[in-house]
Amino acid sequence: MSASYAYLYRYTLPFTEPVSVRGRRLLNREGLLLALKSEDGAHGAWGEIAPLPGLHRETLEGAERQILETLSRHGENGSSLCTEGLFPSVRMGLEMAVMNLEASITGRRPFGLDARSPLPAVPLNALLAGPTESVLAHAEASFRAGYRAFKLKVRLEERGRALDSVRELHRMFEGRARLRLDANQAFTLEEAVRFARELPEGSVSYIEEPLREPRNIAEFHNRTGLSSALDETLWQKPGLFESLPEKAVGALVLKPNCLGGLAAVLRLVSHAAEHGMEVVFSSAYESGVSLGFYTLLAAATSPRPAACGLDTFRSLKVDLSRNPPRSEGGVLKPEAIYRESCRVETRRLSLASIWTL
């Protein structure tokens, strides 16, 4: 049994406070939900297509045009839904819907998970930003709530404040928690080296995307001893990371809807495992529909998942899941959050089109 009907919906969800993405100030998260249903209507599933302005190359309008074209061509010359040449966000949303429908029909969890039980909890890293006083207050509250990993955003024009925050966090936790930095490709090589040399020894696990020119990451490591994590580089320059020395790269940060589908994600997971790198699953402020899928994927690909960047649900005032995601003790429970991700609050959606496949 396969999908016989498709329904495309639009959504707009307000952020709890404005989110800045590469200079763009966003008040809402906008995207599409694709629903697939079996011919008898007994089984249905959801997938999310949600390019983020400032992060994805494709726009939401372009993604909607492409998914409509894909649905209209389905079945021509034996074509499948997941064809070549799709935008990363469109492919991920399609694959999510198809895999979720298969799971609903067969009664088996995605990713071959029925052979493994119980699934581990997936730890989260708490996101820190802003003045040092608020960073410390949020870190202390998160630590009490069970978080043991933190990610501090570092802006070029506020690097002095970031250094103060790192020193205070290092003093506060004394090795009881891990700190990661995220520079979002803000620094030149020389700026990054100067910044890294001012960090207290052993205070950070790695710096995510430190350089405007990622090809210089090996030189950055040689001069500072600090490892980097790759995020945007993985889809901006997909061949580069394999040319970097293993010791220079400590982690791969995987945003599935930026990478172009599960096959690309799993290739990176395999590469990381072979080369001793951490895999950190992350989201692009998607709804609980995607977060449940990604959490299950993180649990499926590692017996001990690294702390993930999947607590972005805190940035949304409302969610598309009937029971929005929540963490317990700084972790997500994969099976519970996946189960809830399949239960969508349709009153938050606007129907765009219906298709017979």
GROMACS .gro file of C-alpha atoms in nm:
model
  357
    1MET     CA    1   0.000   0.000   0.000
    2SER     CA    2   0.132   0.348  -0.091
    3ALA     CA    3   0.014   0.708  -0.089
    4SER     CA    4  -0.297   0.776  -0.297
    5TYR     CA    5  -0.369   1.131  -0.187
    6ALA     CA    6  -0.158   1.433  -0.099
    7TYR     CA    7  -0.259   1.749   0.085
    8LEU     CA    8  -0.039   2.056   0.097
    9TYR     CA    9  -0.081   2.305   0.380
   10ARG     CA   10   0.080   2.637   0.471
   11TYR     CA   11   0.156   2.750   0.825
   12THR     CA   12   0.282   3.055   1.013
   13LEU     CA   13   0.402   3.019   1.373
   14PRO     CA   14   0.511   3.320   1.581
   15PHE     CA   15   0.848   3.317   1.754
   16THR     CA   16   0.860   3.392   2.126
   17GLU     CA   17   1.097   3.675   2.036
   18PRO     CA   18   1.252   3.786   1.705
   19VAL     CA   19   1.511   3.547   1.563
   20SER     CA   20   1.812   3.681   1.372
   21VAL     CA   21   1.947   3.468   1.085
   22ARG     CA   22   2.244   3.617   0.901
   23GLY     CA   23   2.121   3.971   0.943
   24ARG     CA   24   1.754   3.892   0.882
   25ARG     CA   25   1.512   3.957   1.167
   26LEU     CA   26   1.233   3.700   1.166
   27LEU     CA   27   0.911   3.735   1.364
   28ASN     CA   28   0.747   3.413   1.244
   29ARG     CA   29   0.840   3.066   1.121
   30GLU     CA   30   0.669   2.990   0.793
   31GLY     CA   31   0.660   2.663   0.608
   32LEU     CA   32   0.460   2.388   0.443
   33LEU     CA   33   0.324   2.058   0.567
   34LEU     CA   34   0.270   1.773   0.324
   35ALA     CA   35   0.015   1.510   0.426
   36LEU     CA   36   0.009   1.172   0.249
   37LYS     CA   37  -0.285   0.932   0.286
   38SER     CA   38  -0.348   0.575   0.181
   39GLU     CA   39  -0.630   0.492  -0.060
   40ASP     CA   40  -0.859   0.362   0.214
   41GLY     CA   41  -0.786   0.663   0.435
   42ALA     CA   42  -0.679   0.441   0.723
   43HIS     CA   43  -0.320   0.563   0.721
   44GLY     CA   44  -0.175   0.912   0.699
   45ALA     CA   45   0.158   1.082   0.757
   46TRP     CA   46   0.319   1.424   0.761
   47GLY     CA   47   0.637   1.581   0.629
   48GLU     CA   48   0.762   1.936   0.675
   49ILE     CA   49   0.906   2.157   0.400
   50ALA     CA   50   1.044   2.469   0.564
   51PRO     CA   51   1.339   2.658   0.414
   52LEU     CA   52   1.459   2.927   0.656
   53PRO     CA   53   1.526   3.278   0.517
   54GLY     CA   54   1.894   3.359   0.546
   55LEU     CA   55   1.994   2.993   0.573
   56HIS     CA   56   1.853   2.811   0.270
   57ARG     CA   57   1.920   2.910  -0.088
   58GLU     CA   58   1.564   2.821  -0.188
   59THR     CA   59   1.275   3.042  -0.080
   60LEU     CA   60   0.948   2.915   0.061
   61GLU     CA   61   0.773   3.027  -0.258
   62GLY     CA   62   1.026   2.837  -0.470
   63ALA     CA   63   0.990   2.528  -0.252
   64GLU     CA   64   0.611   2.541  -0.287
   65ARG     CA   65   0.634   2.570  -0.665
   66GLN     CA   66   0.868   2.271  -0.676
   67ILE     CA   67   0.657   2.045  -0.456
   68LEU     CA   68   0.349   2.130  -0.664
   69GLU     CA   69   0.538   2.044  -0.984
   70THR     CA   70   0.656   1.720  -0.825
   71LEU     CA   71   0.305   1.620  -0.721
   72SER     CA   72   0.167   1.706  -1.066
   73ARG     CA   73   0.429   1.487  -1.240
   74HIS     CA   74   0.402   1.192  -1.000
   75GLY     CA   75   0.350   0.869  -1.190
   76GLU     CA   76   0.465   1.001  -1.527
   77ASN     CA   77   0.694   0.743  -1.683
   78GLY     CA   78   0.704   0.559  -1.351
   79SER     CA   79   0.846   0.858  -1.162
   80SER     CA   80   0.842   0.855  -0.783
   81LEU     CA   81   0.780   1.144  -0.547
   82CYS     CA   82   1.145   1.169  -0.441
   83THR     CA   83   1.299   1.256  -0.777
   84GLU     CA   84   1.642   1.403  -0.850
   85GLY     CA   85   1.707   1.775  -0.850
   86LEU     CA   86   1.487   1.867  -0.556
   87PHE     CA   87   1.573   2.148  -0.317
   88PRO     CA   88   1.715   2.013   0.011
   89SER     CA   89   1.413   2.126   0.214
   90VAL     CA   90   1.170   1.974  -0.037
   91ARG     CA   91   1.350   1.641  -0.052
   92MET     CA   92   1.367   1.618   0.328
   93GLY     CA   93   0.997   1.694   0.366
   94LEU     CA   94   0.900   1.440   0.101
   95GLU     CA   95   1.119   1.167   0.247
   96MET     CA   96   0.986   1.241   0.595
   97ALA     CA   97   0.626   1.203   0.478
   98VAL     CA   98   0.699   0.885   0.280
   99MET     CA   99   0.888   0.719   0.567
  100ASN     CA  100   0.624   0.819   0.820
  101LEU     CA  101   0.351   0.677   0.598
  102GLU     CA  102   0.541   0.350   0.560
  103ALA     CA  103   0.578   0.334   0.938
  104SER     CA  104   0.205   0.391   0.982
  105ILE     CA  105   0.112   0.122   0.731
  106THR     CA  106   0.358  -0.144   0.849
  107GLY     CA  107   0.346  -0.065   1.219
  108ARG     CA  108   0.727  -0.056   1.225
  109ARG     CA  109   0.935   0.239   1.335
  110PRO     CA  110   1.153   0.419   1.078
  111PHE     CA  111   1.526   0.358   1.040
  112GLY     CA  112   1.505  -0.015   1.122
  113LEU     CA  113   1.458   0.059   1.489
  114ASP     CA  114   1.238  -0.240   1.572
  115ALA     CA  115   1.554  -0.447   1.610
  116ARG     CA  116   1.674  -0.213   1.888
  117SER     CA  117   1.495  -0.142   2.210
  118PRO     CA  118   1.483   0.056   2.425
  119LEU     CA  119   1.610   0.366   2.251
  120PRO     CA  120   1.845   0.598   2.438
  121ALA     CA  121   1.748   0.944   2.545
  122VAL     CA  122   1.886   1.218   2.322
  123PRO     CA  123   2.064   1.492   2.522
  124LEU     CA  124   2.026   1.856   2.426
  125ASN     CA  125   2.259   2.152   2.430
  126ALA     CA  126   2.116   2.475   2.568
  127LEU     CA  127   2.164   2.779   2.346
  128LEU     CA  128   2.323   3.083   2.511
  129ALA     CA  129   2.338   3.437   2.374
  130GLY     CA  130   2.332   3.797   2.488
  131PRO     CA  131   2.494   3.988   2.775
  132THR     CA  132   2.714   3.790   3.014
  133GLU     CA  133   2.472   3.834   3.304
  134SER     CA  134   2.180   3.680   3.112
  135VAL     CA  135   2.407   3.408   2.968
  136LEU     CA  136   2.511   3.301   3.317
  137ALA     CA  137   2.156   3.312   3.452
  138HIS     CA  138   2.025   3.097   3.165
  139ALA     CA  139   2.317   2.855   3.194
  140GLU     CA  140   2.265   2.813   3.567
  141ALA     CA  141   1.891   2.751   3.526
  142SER     CA  142   1.953   2.505   3.241
  143PHE     CA  143   2.216   2.319   3.442
  144ARG     CA  144   1.968   2.280   3.728
  145ALA     CA  145   1.717   2.146   3.473
  146GLY     CA  146   1.961   1.874   3.365
  147TYR     CA  147   2.149   2.024   3.071
  148ARG     CA  148   2.517   1.933   3.056
  149ALA     CA  149   2.609   2.091   2.722
  150PHE     CA  150   2.584   2.454   2.615
  151LYS     CA  151   2.636   2.644   2.291
  152LEU     CA  152   2.732   3.011   2.307
  153LYS     CA  153   2.677   3.228   2.001
  154VAL     CA  154   2.978   3.448   1.925
  155ARG     CA  155   2.942   3.766   1.720
  156LEU     CA  156   3.248   3.940   1.578
  157GLU     CA  157   3.152   4.281   1.714
  158GLU     CA  158   3.082   4.134   2.060
  159ARG     CA  159   3.378   3.898   2.096
  160GLY     CA  160   3.497   4.074   2.414
  161ARG     CA  161   3.164   4.002   2.578
  162ALA     CA  162   3.181   3.643   2.456
  163LEU     CA  163   3.524   3.600   2.615
  164ASP     CA  164   3.388   3.730   2.946
  165SER     CA  165   3.102   3.480   2.924
  166VAL     CA  166   3.336   3.190   2.848
  167ARG     CA  167   3.562   3.274   3.143
  168GLU     CA  168   3.266   3.296   3.381
  169LEU     CA  169   3.107   2.975   3.250
  170HIS     CA  170   3.439   2.793   3.281
  171ARG     CA  171   3.467   2.913   3.640
  172MET     CA  172   3.103   2.829   3.716
  173PHE     CA  173   3.098   2.470   3.591
  174GLU     CA  174   3.457   2.360   3.655
  175GLY     CA  175   3.441   2.075   3.405
  176ARG     CA  176   3.089   1.959   3.497
  177ALA     CA  177   2.946   2.073   3.162
  178ARG     CA  178   3.067   2.107   2.804
  179LEU     CA  179   3.075   2.440   2.625
  180ARG     CA  180   3.069   2.482   2.249
  181LEU     CA  181   3.101   2.810   2.063
  182ASP     CA  182   2.929   2.901   1.737
  183ALA     CA  183   3.080   3.184   1.532
  184ASN     CA  184   2.861   3.140   1.221
  185GLN     CA  185   3.160   3.196   0.989
  186ALA     CA  186   3.216   3.544   1.136
  187PHE     CA  187   3.597   3.559   1.167
  188THR     CA  188   3.889   3.597   0.935
  189LEU     CA  189   4.170   3.353   1.013
  190GLU     CA  190   4.371   3.614   1.207
  191GLU     CA  191   4.067   3.731   1.405
  192ALA     CA  192   3.978   3.374   1.496
  193VAL     CA  193   4.333   3.294   1.607
  194ARG     CA  194   4.348   3.603   1.830
  195PHE     CA  195   4.010   3.518   1.981
  196ALA     CA  196   4.099   3.152   2.041
  197ARG     CA  197   4.427   3.241   2.213
  198GLU     CA  198   4.236   3.445   2.471
  199LEU     CA  199   4.012   3.154   2.571
  200PRO     CA  200   4.092   2.982   2.901
  201GLU     CA  201   4.269   2.652   2.836
  202GLY     CA  202   4.024   2.362   2.817
  203SER     CA  203   3.720   2.590   2.836
  204VAL     CA  204   3.554   2.490   2.506
  205SER     CA  205   3.507   2.161   2.323
  206TYR     CA  206   3.516   2.317   1.977
  207ILE     CA  207   3.422   2.626   1.778
  208GLU     CA  208   3.148   2.576   1.524
  209GLU     CA  209   3.217   2.739   1.186
  210PRO     CA  210   3.482   2.986   1.307
  211LEU     CA  211   3.595   3.114   0.966
  212ARG     CA  212   3.459   3.305   0.670
  213GLU     CA  213   3.688   3.086   0.460
  214PRO     CA  214   3.648   2.729   0.592
  215ARG     CA  215   3.940   2.609   0.380
  216ASN     CA  216   4.165   2.769   0.647
  217ILE     CA  217   4.032   2.549   0.928
  218ALA     CA  218   4.342   2.327   0.922
  219GLU     CA  219   4.564   2.635   0.966
  220PHE     CA  220   4.338   2.757   1.249
  221HIS     CA  221   4.384   2.424   1.427
  222ASN     CA  222   4.760   2.426   1.371
  223ARG     CA  223   4.792   2.770   1.531
  224THR     CA  224   4.549   2.726   1.821
  225GLY     CA  225   4.506   2.354   1.888
  226LEU     CA  226   4.128   2.405   1.883
  227SER     CA  227   3.899   2.180   1.681
  228SER     CA  228   3.619   2.315   1.465
  229ALA     CA  229   3.272   2.185   1.395
  230LEU     CA  230   3.126   2.208   1.045
  231ASP     CA  231   2.767   2.311   0.979
  232GLU     CA  232   2.702   2.543   0.684
  233THR     CA  233   3.020   2.423   0.513
  234LEU     CA  234   2.866   2.077   0.473
  235TRP     CA  235   2.617   2.204   0.216
  236GLN     CA  236   2.788   2.523   0.098
  237LYS     CA  237   3.110   2.339   0.004
  238PRO     CA  238   3.022   1.969   0.035
  239GLY     CA  239   3.357   1.837  -0.084
  240LEU     CA  240   3.572   2.047   0.146
  241PHE     CA  241   3.531   1.864   0.475
  242GLU     CA  242   3.683   1.541   0.343
  243SER     CA  243   4.003   1.730   0.258
  244LEU     CA  244   4.047   1.867   0.611
  245PRO     CA  245   4.271   1.682   0.860
  246GLU     CA  246   4.075   1.467   1.105
  247LYS     CA  247   4.226   1.636   1.410
  248ALA     CA  248   4.109   1.978   1.285
  249VAL     CA  249   3.740   1.878   1.281
  250GLY     CA  250   3.580   1.765   1.604
  251ALA     CA  251   3.215   1.743   1.500
  252LEU     CA  252   2.969   1.754   1.213
  253VAL     CA  253   2.651   1.952   1.281
  254LEU     CA  254   2.374   1.803   1.068
  255LYS     CA  255   2.066   2.001   0.967
  256PRO     CA  256   1.876   1.742   0.761
  257ASN     CA  257   1.660   1.992   0.574
  258CYS     CA  258   1.974   2.173   0.452
  259LEU     CA  259   2.164   1.861   0.345
  260GLY     CA  260   1.929   1.722   0.084
  261GLY     CA  261   1.772   1.410   0.225
  262LEU     CA  262   1.844   1.107   0.435
  263ALA     CA  263   2.104   0.952   0.207
  264ALA     CA  264   2.324   1.262   0.241
  265VAL     CA  265   2.271   1.269   0.617
  266LEU     CA  266   2.360   0.903   0.660
  267ARG     CA  267   2.677   0.942   0.448
  268LEU     CA  268   2.793   1.214   0.686
  269VAL     CA  269   2.703   1.005   0.990
  270SER     CA  270   2.911   0.718   0.848
  271HIS     CA  271   3.205   0.949   0.772
  272ALA     CA  272   3.196   1.089   1.125
  273ALA     CA  273   3.193   0.741   1.278
  274GLU     CA  274   3.490   0.631   1.066
  275HIS     CA  275   3.695   0.937   1.161
  276GLY     CA  276   3.609   0.975   1.528
  277MET     CA  277   3.397   1.288   1.495
  278GLU     CA  278   3.086   1.374   1.695
  279VAL     CA  279   2.754   1.399   1.512
  280VAL     CA  280   2.530   1.677   1.638
  281PHE     CA  281   2.180   1.681   1.490
  282SER     CA  282   2.034   2.029   1.468
  283SER     CA  283   1.719   2.197   1.342
  284ALA     CA  284   1.643   2.516   1.152
  285TYR     CA  285   1.362   2.627   1.384
  286GLU     CA  286   1.124   2.371   1.238
  287SER     CA  287   0.809   2.255   1.412
  288GLY     CA  288   0.764   1.948   1.629
  289VAL     CA  289   0.680   1.747   1.315
  290SER     CA  290   1.045   1.763   1.211
  291LEU     CA  291   1.190   1.758   1.562
  292GLY     CA  292   1.029   1.423   1.637
  293PHE     CA  293   1.170   1.277   1.316
  294TYR     CA  294   1.519   1.418   1.379
  295THR     CA  295   1.525   1.301   1.740
  296LEU     CA  296   1.442   0.947   1.633
  297LEU     CA  297   1.709   0.971   1.362
  298ALA     CA  298   1.969   1.085   1.617
  299ALA     CA  299   1.884   0.791   1.843
  300ALA     CA  300   1.891   0.548   1.551
  301THR     CA  301   2.236   0.646   1.428
  302SER     CA  302   2.427   0.635   1.757
  303PRO     CA  303   2.406   0.426   2.074
  304ARG     CA  304   2.517   0.739   2.264
  305PRO     CA  305   2.400   1.048   2.074
  306ALA     CA  306   2.592   1.370   2.128
  307ALA     CA  307   2.405   1.663   2.279
  308CYS     CA  308   2.192   1.793   1.993
  309GLY     CA  309   2.064   2.132   1.886
  310LEU     CA  310   1.701   2.021   1.889
  311ASP     CA  311   1.562   2.242   2.164
  312THR     CA  312   1.459   2.511   1.916
  313PHE     CA  313   1.098   2.432   2.006
  314ARG     CA  314   1.150   2.682   2.289
  315SER     CA  315   1.164   2.960   2.030
  316LEU     CA  316   0.807   2.899   1.905
  317LYS     CA  317   0.503   3.039   2.086
  318VAL     CA  318   0.288   2.757   1.946
  319ASP     CA  319   0.367   2.435   1.764
  320LEU     CA  320   0.209   2.215   1.499
  321SER     CA  321   0.215   1.907   1.720
  322ARG     CA  322  -0.094   1.868   1.936
  323ASN     CA  323   0.137   1.806   2.229
  324PRO     CA  324   0.441   2.030   2.164
  325PRO     CA  325   0.792   1.893   2.227
  326ARG     CA  326   0.935   1.925   2.575
  327SER     CA  327   1.251   1.806   2.740
  328GLU     CA  328   1.289   1.619   3.065
  329GLY     CA  329   1.615   1.661   3.251
  330GLY     CA  330   1.784   1.814   2.949
  331VAL     CA  331   1.700   1.522   2.719
  332LEU     CA  332   1.436   1.426   2.464
  333LYS     CA  333   1.268   1.085   2.471
  334PRO     CA  334   1.284   0.971   2.107
  335GLU     CA  335   0.984   0.741   2.092
  336ALA     CA  336   0.756   0.977   2.280
  337ILE     CA  337   0.847   1.285   2.079
  338TYR     CA  338   0.825   1.094   1.749
  339ARG     CA  339   0.481   0.962   1.841
  340GLU     CA  340   0.361   1.314   1.918
  341SER     CA  341   0.515   1.451   1.597
  342CYS     CA  342   0.269   1.239   1.399
  343ARG     CA  343  -0.029   1.409   1.566
  344VAL     CA  344  -0.075   1.748   1.402
  345GLU     CA  345  -0.295   2.036   1.517
  346THR     CA  346  -0.466   2.099   1.183
  347ARG     CA  347  -0.639   2.418   1.299
  348ARG     CA  348  -0.299   2.589   1.271
  349LEU     CA  349  -0.280   2.498   0.901
  350SER     CA  350  -0.418   2.656   0.585
  351LEU     CA  351  -0.502   2.411   0.306
  352ALA     CA  352  -0.329   2.504  -0.021
  353SER     CA  353  -0.408   2.212  -0.253
  354ILE     CA  354  -0.526   1.850  -0.276
  355TRP     CA  355  -0.381   1.589  -0.513
  356THR     CA  356  -0.475   1.241  -0.628
  357LEU     CA  357  -0.157   1.043  -0.686
   0.00000   0.00000   0.00000
